[in-house]
GROMACS .gro file of C-alpha atoms in nm:
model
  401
    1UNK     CA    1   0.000   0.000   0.000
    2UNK     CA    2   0.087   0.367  -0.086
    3UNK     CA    3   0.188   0.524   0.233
    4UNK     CA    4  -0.048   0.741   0.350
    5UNK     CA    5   0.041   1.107   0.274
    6UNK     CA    6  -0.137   1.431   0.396
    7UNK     CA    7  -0.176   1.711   0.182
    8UNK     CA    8  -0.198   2.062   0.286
    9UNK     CA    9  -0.372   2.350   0.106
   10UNK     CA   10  -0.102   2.652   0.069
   11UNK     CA   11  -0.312   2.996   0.033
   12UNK     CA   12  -0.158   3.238  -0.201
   13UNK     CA   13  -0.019   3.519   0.018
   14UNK     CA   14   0.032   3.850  -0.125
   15UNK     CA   15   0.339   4.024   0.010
   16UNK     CA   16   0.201   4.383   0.202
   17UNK     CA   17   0.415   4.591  -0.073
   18UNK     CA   18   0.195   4.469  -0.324
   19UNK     CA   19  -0.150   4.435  -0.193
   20UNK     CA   20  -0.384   4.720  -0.340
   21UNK     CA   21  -0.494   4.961  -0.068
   22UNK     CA   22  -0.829   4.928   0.076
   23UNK     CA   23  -1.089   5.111  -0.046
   24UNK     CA   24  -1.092   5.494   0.127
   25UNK     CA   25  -0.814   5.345   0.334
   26UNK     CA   26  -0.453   5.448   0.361
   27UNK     CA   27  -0.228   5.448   0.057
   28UNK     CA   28  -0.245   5.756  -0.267
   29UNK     CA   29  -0.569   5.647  -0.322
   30UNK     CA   30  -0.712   5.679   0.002
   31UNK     CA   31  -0.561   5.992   0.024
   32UNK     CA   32  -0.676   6.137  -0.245
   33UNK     CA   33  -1.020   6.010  -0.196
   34UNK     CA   34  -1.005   6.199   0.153
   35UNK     CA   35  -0.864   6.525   0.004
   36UNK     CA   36  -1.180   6.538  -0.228
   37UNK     CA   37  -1.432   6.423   0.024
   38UNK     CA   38  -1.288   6.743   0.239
   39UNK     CA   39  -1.309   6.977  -0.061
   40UNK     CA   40  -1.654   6.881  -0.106
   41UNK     CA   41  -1.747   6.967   0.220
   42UNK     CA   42  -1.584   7.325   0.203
   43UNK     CA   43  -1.731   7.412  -0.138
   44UNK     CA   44  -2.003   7.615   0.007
   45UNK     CA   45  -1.741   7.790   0.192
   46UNK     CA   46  -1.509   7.872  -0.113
   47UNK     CA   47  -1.844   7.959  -0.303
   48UNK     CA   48  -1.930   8.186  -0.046
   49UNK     CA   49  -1.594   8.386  -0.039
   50UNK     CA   50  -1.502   8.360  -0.405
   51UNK     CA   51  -1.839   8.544  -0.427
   52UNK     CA   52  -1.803   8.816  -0.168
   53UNK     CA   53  -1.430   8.880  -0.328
   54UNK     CA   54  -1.549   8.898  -0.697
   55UNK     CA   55  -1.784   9.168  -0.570
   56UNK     CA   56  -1.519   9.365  -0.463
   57UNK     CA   57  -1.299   9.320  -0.728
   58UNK     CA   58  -1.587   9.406  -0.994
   59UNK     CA   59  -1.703   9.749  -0.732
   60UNK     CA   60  -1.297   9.821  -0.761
   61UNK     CA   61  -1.290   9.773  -1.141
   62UNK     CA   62  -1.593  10.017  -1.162
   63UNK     CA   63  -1.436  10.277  -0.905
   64UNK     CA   64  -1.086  10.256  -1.138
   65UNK     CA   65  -1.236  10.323  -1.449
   66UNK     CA   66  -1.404  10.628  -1.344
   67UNK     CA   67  -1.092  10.753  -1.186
   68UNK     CA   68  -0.893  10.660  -1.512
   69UNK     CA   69  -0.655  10.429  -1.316
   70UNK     CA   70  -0.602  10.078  -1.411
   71UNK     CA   71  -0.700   9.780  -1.200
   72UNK     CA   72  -0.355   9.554  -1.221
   73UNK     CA   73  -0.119   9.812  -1.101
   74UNK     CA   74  -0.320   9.921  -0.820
   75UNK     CA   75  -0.373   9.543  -0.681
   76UNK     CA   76  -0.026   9.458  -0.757
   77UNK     CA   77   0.225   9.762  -0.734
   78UNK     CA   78   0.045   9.937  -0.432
   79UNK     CA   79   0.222  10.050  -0.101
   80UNK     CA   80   0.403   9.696   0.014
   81UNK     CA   81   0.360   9.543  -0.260
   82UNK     CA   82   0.703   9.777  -0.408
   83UNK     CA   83   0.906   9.619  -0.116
   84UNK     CA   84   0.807   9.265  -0.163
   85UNK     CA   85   0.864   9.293  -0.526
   86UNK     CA   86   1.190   9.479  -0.459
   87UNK     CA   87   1.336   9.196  -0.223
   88UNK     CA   88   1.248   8.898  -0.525
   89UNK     CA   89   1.448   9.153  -0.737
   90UNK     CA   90   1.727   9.231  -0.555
   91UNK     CA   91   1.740   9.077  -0.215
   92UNK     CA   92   1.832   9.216   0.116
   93UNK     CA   93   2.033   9.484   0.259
   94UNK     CA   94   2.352   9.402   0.428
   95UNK     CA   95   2.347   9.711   0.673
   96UNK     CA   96   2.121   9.892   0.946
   97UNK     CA   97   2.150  10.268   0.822
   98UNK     CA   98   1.941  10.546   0.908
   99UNK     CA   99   1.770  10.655   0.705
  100UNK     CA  100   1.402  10.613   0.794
  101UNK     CA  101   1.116  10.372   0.635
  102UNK     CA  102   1.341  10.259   0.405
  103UNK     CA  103   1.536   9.913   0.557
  104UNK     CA  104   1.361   9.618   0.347
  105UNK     CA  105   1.470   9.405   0.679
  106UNK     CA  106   1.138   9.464   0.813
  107UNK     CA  107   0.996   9.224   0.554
  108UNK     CA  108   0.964   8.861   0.583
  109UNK     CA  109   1.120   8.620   0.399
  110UNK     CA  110   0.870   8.324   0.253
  111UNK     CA  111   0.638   8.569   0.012
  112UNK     CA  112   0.946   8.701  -0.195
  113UNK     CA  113   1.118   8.415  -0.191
  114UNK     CA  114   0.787   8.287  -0.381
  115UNK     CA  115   0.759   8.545  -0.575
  116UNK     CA  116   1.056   8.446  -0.687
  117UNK     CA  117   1.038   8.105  -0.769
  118UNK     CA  118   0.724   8.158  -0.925
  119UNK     CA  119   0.863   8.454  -1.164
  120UNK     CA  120   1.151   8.157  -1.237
  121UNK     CA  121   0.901   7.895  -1.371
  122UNK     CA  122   0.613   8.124  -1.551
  123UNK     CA  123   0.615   8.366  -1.798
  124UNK     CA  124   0.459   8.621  -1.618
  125UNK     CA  125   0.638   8.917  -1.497
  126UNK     CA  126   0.718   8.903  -1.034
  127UNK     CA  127   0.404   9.132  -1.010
  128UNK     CA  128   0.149   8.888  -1.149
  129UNK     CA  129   0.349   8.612  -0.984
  130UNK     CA  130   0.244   8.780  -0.650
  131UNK     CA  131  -0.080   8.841  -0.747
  132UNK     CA  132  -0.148   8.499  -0.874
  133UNK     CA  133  -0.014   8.385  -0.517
  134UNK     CA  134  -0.192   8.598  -0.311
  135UNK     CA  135  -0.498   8.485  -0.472
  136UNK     CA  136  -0.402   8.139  -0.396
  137UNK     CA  137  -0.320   8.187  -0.096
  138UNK     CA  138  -0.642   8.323  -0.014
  139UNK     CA  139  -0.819   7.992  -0.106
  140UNK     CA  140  -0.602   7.820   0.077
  141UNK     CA  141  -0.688   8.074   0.381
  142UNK     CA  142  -1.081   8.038   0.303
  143UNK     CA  143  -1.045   7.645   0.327
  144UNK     CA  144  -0.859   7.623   0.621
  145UNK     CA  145  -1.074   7.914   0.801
  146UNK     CA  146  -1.367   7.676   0.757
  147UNK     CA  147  -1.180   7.369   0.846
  148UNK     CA  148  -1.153   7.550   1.151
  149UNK     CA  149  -1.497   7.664   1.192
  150UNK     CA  150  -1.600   7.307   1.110
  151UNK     CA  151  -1.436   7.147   1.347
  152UNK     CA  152  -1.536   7.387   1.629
  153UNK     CA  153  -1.855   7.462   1.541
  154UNK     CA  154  -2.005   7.272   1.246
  155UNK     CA  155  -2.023   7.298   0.828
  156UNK     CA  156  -2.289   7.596   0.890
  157UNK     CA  157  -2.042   7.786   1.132
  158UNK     CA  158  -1.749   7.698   0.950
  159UNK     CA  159  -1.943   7.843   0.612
  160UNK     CA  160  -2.016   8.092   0.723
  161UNK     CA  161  -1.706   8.213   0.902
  162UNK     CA  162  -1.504   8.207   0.590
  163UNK     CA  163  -1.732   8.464   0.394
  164UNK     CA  164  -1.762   8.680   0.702
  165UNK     CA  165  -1.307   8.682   0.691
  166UNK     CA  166  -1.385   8.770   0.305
  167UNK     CA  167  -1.622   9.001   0.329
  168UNK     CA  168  -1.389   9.172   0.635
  169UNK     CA  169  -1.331   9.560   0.603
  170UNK     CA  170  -0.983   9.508   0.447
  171UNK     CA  171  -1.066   9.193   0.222
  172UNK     CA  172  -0.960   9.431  -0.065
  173UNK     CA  173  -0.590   9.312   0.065
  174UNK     CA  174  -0.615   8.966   0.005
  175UNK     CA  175  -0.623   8.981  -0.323
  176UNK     CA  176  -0.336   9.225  -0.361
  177UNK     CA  177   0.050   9.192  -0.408
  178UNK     CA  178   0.050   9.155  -0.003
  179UNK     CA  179   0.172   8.885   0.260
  180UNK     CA  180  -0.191   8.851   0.446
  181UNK     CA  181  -0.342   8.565   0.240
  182UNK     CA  182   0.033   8.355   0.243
  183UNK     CA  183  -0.008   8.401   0.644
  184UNK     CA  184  -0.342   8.342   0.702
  185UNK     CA  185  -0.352   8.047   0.471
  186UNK     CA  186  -0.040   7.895   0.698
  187UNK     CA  187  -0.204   8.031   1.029
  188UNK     CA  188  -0.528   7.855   0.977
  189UNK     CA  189  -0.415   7.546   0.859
  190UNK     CA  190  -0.134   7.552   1.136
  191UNK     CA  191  -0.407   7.587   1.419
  192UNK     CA  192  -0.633   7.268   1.219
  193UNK     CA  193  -0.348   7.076   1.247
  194UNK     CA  194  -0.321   7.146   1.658
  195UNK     CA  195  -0.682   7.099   1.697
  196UNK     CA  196  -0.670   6.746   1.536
  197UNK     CA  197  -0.301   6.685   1.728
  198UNK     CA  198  -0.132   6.656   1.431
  199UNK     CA  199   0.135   6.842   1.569
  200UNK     CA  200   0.440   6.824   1.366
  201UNK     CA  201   0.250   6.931   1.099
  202UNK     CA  202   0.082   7.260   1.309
  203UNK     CA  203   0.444   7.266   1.393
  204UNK     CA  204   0.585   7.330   1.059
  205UNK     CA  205   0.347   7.518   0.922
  206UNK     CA  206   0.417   7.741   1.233
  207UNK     CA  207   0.741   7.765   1.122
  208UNK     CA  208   0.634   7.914   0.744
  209UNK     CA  209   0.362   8.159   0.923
  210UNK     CA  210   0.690   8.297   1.130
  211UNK     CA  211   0.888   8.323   0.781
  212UNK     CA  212   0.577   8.507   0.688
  213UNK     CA  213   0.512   8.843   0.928
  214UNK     CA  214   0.591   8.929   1.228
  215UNK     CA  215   0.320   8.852   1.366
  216UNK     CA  216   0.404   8.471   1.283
  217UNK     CA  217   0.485   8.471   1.661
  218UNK     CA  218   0.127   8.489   1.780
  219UNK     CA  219   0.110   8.148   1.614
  220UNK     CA  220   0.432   7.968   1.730
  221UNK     CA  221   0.324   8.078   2.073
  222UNK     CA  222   0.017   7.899   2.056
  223UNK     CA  223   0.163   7.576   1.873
  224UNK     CA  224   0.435   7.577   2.133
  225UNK     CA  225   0.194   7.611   2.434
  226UNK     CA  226  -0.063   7.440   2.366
  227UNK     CA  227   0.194   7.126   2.232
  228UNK     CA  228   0.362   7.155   2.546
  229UNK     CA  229   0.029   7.069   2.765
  230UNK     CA  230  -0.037   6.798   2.518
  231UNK     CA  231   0.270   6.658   2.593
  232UNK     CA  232   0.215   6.656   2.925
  233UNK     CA  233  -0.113   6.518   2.933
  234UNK     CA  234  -0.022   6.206   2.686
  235UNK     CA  235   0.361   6.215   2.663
  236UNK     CA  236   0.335   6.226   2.289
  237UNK     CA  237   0.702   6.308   2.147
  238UNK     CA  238   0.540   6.444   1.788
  239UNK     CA  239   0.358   6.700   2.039
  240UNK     CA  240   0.694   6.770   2.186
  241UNK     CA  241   0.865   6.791   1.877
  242UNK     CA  242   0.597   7.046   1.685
  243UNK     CA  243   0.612   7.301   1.988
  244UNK     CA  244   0.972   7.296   1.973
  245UNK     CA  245   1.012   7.308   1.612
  246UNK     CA  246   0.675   7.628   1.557
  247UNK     CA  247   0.899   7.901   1.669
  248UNK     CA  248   1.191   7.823   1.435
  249UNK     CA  249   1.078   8.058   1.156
  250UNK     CA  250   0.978   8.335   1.320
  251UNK     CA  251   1.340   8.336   1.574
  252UNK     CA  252   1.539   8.225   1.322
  253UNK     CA  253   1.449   8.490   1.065
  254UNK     CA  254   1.493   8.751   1.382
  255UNK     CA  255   1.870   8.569   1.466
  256UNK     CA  256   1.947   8.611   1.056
  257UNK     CA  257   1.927   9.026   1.070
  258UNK     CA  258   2.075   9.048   1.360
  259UNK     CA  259   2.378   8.842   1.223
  260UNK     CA  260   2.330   9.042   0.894
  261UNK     CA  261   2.335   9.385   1.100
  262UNK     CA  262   2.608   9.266   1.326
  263UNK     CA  263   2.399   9.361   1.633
  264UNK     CA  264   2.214   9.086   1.845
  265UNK     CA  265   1.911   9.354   1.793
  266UNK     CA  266   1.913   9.401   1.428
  267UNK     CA  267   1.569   9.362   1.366
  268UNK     CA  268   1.431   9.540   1.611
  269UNK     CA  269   1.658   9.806   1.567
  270UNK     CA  270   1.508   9.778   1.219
  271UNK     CA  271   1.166   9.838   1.369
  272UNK     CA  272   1.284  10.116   1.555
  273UNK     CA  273   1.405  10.269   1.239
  274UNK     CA  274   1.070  10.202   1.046
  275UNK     CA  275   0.895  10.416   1.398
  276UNK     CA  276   0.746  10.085   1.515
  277UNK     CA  277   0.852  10.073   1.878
  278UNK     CA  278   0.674   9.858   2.170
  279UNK     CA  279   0.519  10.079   2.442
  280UNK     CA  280   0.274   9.898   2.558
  281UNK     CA  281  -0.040  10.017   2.418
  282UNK     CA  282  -0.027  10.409   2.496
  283UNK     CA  283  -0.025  10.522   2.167
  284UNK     CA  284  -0.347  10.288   2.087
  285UNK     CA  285  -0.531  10.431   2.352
  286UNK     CA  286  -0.440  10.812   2.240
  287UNK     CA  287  -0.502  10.692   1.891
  288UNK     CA  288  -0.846  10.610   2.025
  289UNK     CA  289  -0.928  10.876   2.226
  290UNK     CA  290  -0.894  11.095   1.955
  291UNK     CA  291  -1.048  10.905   1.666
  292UNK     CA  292  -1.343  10.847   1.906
  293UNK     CA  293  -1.399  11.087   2.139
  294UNK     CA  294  -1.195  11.438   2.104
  295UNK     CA  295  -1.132  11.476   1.712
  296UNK     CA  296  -1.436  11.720   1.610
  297UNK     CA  297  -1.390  11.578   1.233
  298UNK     CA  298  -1.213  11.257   1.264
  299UNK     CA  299  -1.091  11.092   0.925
  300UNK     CA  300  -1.308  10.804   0.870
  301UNK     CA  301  -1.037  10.534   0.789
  302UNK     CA  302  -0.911  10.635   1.117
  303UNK     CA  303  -1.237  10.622   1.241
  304UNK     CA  304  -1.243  10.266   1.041
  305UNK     CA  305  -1.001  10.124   1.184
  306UNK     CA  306  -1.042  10.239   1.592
  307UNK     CA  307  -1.384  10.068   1.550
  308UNK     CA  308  -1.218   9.748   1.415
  309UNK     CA  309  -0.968   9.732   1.669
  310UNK     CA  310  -1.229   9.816   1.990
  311UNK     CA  311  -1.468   9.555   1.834
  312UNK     CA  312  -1.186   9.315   1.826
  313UNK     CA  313  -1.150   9.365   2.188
  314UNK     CA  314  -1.470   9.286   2.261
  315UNK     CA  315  -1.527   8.985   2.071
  316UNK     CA  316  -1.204   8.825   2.240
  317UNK     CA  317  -1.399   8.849   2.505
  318UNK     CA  318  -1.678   8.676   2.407
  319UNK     CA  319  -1.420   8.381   2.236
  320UNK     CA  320  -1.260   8.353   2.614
  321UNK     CA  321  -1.668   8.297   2.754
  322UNK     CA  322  -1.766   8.091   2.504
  323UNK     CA  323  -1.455   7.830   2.579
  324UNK     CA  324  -1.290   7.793   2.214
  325UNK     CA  325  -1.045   7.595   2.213
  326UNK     CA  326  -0.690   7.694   2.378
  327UNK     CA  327  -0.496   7.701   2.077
  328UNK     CA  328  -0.748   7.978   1.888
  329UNK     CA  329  -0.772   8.192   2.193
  330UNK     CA  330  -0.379   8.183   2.282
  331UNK     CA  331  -0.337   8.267   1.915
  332UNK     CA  332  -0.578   8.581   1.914
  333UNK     CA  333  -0.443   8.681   2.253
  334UNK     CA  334  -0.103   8.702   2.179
  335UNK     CA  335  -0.170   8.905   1.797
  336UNK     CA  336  -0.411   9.096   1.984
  337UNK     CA  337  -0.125   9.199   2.221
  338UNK     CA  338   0.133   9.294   1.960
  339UNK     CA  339  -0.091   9.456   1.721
  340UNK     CA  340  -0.268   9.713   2.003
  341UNK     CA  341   0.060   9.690   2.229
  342UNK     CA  342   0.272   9.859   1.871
  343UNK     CA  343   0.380  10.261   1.940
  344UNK     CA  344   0.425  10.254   1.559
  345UNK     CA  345   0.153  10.360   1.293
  346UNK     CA  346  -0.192  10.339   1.380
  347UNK     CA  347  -0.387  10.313   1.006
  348UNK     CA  348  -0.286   9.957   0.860
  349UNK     CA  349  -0.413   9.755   1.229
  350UNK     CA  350  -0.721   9.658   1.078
  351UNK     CA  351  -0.512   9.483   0.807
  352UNK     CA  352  -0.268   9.368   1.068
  353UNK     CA  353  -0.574   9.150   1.250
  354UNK     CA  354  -0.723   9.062   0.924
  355UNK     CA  355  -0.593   8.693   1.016
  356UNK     CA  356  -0.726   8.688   1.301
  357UNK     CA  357  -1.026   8.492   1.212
  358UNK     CA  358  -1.113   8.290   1.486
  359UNK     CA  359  -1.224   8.653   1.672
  360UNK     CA  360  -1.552   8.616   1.415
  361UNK     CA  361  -1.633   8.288   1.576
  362UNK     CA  362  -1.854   8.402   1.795
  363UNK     CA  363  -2.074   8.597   1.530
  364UNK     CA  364  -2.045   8.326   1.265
  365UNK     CA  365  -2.235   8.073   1.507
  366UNK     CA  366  -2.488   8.344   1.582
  367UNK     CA  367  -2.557   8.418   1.176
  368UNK     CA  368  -2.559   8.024   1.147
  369UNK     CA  369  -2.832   7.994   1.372
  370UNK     CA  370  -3.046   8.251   1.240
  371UNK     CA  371  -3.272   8.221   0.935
  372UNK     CA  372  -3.192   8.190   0.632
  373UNK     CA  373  -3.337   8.518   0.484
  374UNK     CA  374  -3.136   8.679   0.809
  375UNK     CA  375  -2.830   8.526   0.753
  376UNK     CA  376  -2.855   8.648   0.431
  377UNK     CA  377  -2.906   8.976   0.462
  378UNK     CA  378  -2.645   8.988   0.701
  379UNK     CA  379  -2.348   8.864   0.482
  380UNK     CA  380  -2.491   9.005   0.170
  381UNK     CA  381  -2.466   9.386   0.376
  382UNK     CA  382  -2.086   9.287   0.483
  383UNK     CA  383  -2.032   9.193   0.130
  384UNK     CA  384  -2.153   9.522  -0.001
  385UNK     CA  385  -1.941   9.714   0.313
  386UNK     CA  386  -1.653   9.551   0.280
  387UNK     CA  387  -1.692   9.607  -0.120
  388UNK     CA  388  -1.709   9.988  -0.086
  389UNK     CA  389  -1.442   9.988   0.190
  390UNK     CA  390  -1.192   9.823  -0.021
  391UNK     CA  391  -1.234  10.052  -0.311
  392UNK     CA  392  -1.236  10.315  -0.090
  393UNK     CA  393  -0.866  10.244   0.090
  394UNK     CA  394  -0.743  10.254  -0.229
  395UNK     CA  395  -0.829  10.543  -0.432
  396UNK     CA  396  -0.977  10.750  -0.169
  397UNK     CA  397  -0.756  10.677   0.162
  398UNK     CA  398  -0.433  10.908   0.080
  399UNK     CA  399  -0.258  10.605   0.325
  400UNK     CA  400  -0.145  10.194   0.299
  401UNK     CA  401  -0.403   9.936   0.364
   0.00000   0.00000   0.00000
């Protein structure tokens, strides 16, 4: 007899390297299937502010022609813009000086550097470049601004929020040859990441924001903080690692004038030469004394803009009762202090809190709530306001932005 043999049935494995990722699970595909599934969510939202910022653009157009001006140079050689543009040309200076308002140090890095690449790659000229970024950029801002919203408060909120930071009384600027969309864009996205705990990527994206403005620091101070606790709480090292890495940008930017100056306080020496000194808040509060109270015919940007930055005030407040999360209020709280604490000029703060969007939290959940035909004809009215304003800053306001 045969001897008796067993026989075993081999399955077929597939090494991991080569098995197809599951459906809407990790892998490119998955990915990608993600990425869509979040831009379809936040197309109301981009709707929303593409719509509010066409307005202004066609009110602008309208307000140009009548003047005899033309549209592209005043969007994309205005104020600023000249210094950004002059950096991608050029580069920096190598000394202090003293002459006043005139040391390009002041500037931040990341937006002319691309300007720059983009100008390398296109055959446009560094002007459109920075247009076609800042436009962009401002997508980028919108999305993120209702990522935000929608994870704090819901799609409605979230919707809502980014056409009220569109429709804001400087949303002329983001759409201009200026840094505000870039840093917003990196800001909001930067503060998602925290509020998921991703935090090595809030933590780099902190670190572009602080390449960005100067302000870059209100957000490596809340990715740092706020990363810290978590660490704390769950002894995470990518928690660890993102606070320490957010204020890289921002310090290391600060460290490269000063080695560039030869003085350990070359940029704020910079500052001091562009009249933008820290004192605390005193001249704010004269500022607004005047503009509200003693100037018998106040000018109204002035008047603008002392509004903007008492209403800002207030709605901090109501973001610190309602309980938003750490991260959004640390952020607001710290640009909040450097932007009223400045001694230097007064007239560009409203632009200098434009990202500040998690301040219109509070009033985004309110319009959400209400009906339809009230929500509405709320941000239809800051549409049209925020429209005229822009239009107004530049070809009435004698002043930047």
């Amino acid at each position: 007899m045969p001897p008796t043999a067993t026989h075993h049935r081999h399955r077929l494995t597939v090494p991991a390297s080569r098995r197809p990722p599951a459906p809407g699970g990790g892998g490119v595909p998955g990915r990608h299937a993600r990425l869509l599934t979040a831009l379809g969510r936040a197309t109301p939202a981009l709707c929303g502010y593409l719509t509010v910022r066409l307005l202004g653009l066609l009110v602008l157009a309208r307000w140009v022609h009548i003047q005899g001006h033309g549209l592209w140079p005043t969007l994309a050689a205005s104020w600023d813009s000249h210094w950004y543009l002059g950096i991608a040309d050029h580069g920096y200076q190598r000394e202090l000086g003293t002459e006043l308002d005139s040391n390009n140090l002041a500037f931040f890095p990341l937006y002319p550097l691309l300007i720059k690449a983009g100008a390398a790659v296109t055959p446009g000229s560094r002007a459109s470049v920075a247009l076609v970024l800042a436009a962009l950029a401002s997508l980028a801002a919108a999305w993120g601004i209702f990522a935000v919203g929608d994870r704090v408060s819901g799609r409605r909120t979230g919707t809502v929020l980014a056409v009220l930071w569109g429709a804001s009384p400087v949303g002329i600027v983001q759409w201009m040859g200026y840094t505000e969309s870039l840093f917003t864009a990196l800001t909001a996205w930067s503060l998602y990441a925290a509020l998921k705990g991703r935090w090595l990527w809030a933590g780099w994206l902190a670190v572009l924001a602080g390449l960005t403005r100067p302000t870059g620091i209100a957000v490596a101070a809340a990715v740092s903080l706020c990363g810290l606790l978590a660490y704390v709480r769950t002894r995470e090292r990518r928690a660890l690692a993102g606070a320490v890495i957010a204020p890289l940008g921002w310090c290391g930017f600060v460290a490269w004038v000063g080695q560039r100056v030869g003085r350990w306080d070359g940029y704020f020496a910079v500052q001091r030469l562009w009249r933008n000194p820290w004192d605390g808040g005193m001249r704010t509060l004269w500022e607004l004394r005047q503009n509200l109270a003693y100037d018998a015919s106040p000018m109204l940007w002035l008047v603008l803009v002392s509004l903007v930055l008492t209403v800002s005030v207030g709605l901090y407040v109501l973001c610190l009762a309602d309980r938003q999360p750490l991260v959004l209020v640390v952020f607001t709280g710290v640009l909040l202090l450097v932007v009223l604490g400045s001694g230097g000029v007064y007239f560009p703060r409203a632009r200098f809190l434009m990202p500040a969007f998690p301040l219109l939290l509070p009033i985004a959940a309110g319009v959400a709530r209400a009906r339809r035909p009230v929500a509405v004809m709320v941000l239809g009215g800051a549409a049209l306001m925020s429209a005229w304003l822009g239009a107004y800053q530049l070809l009435v306001w004698t002043g930047p932005p």
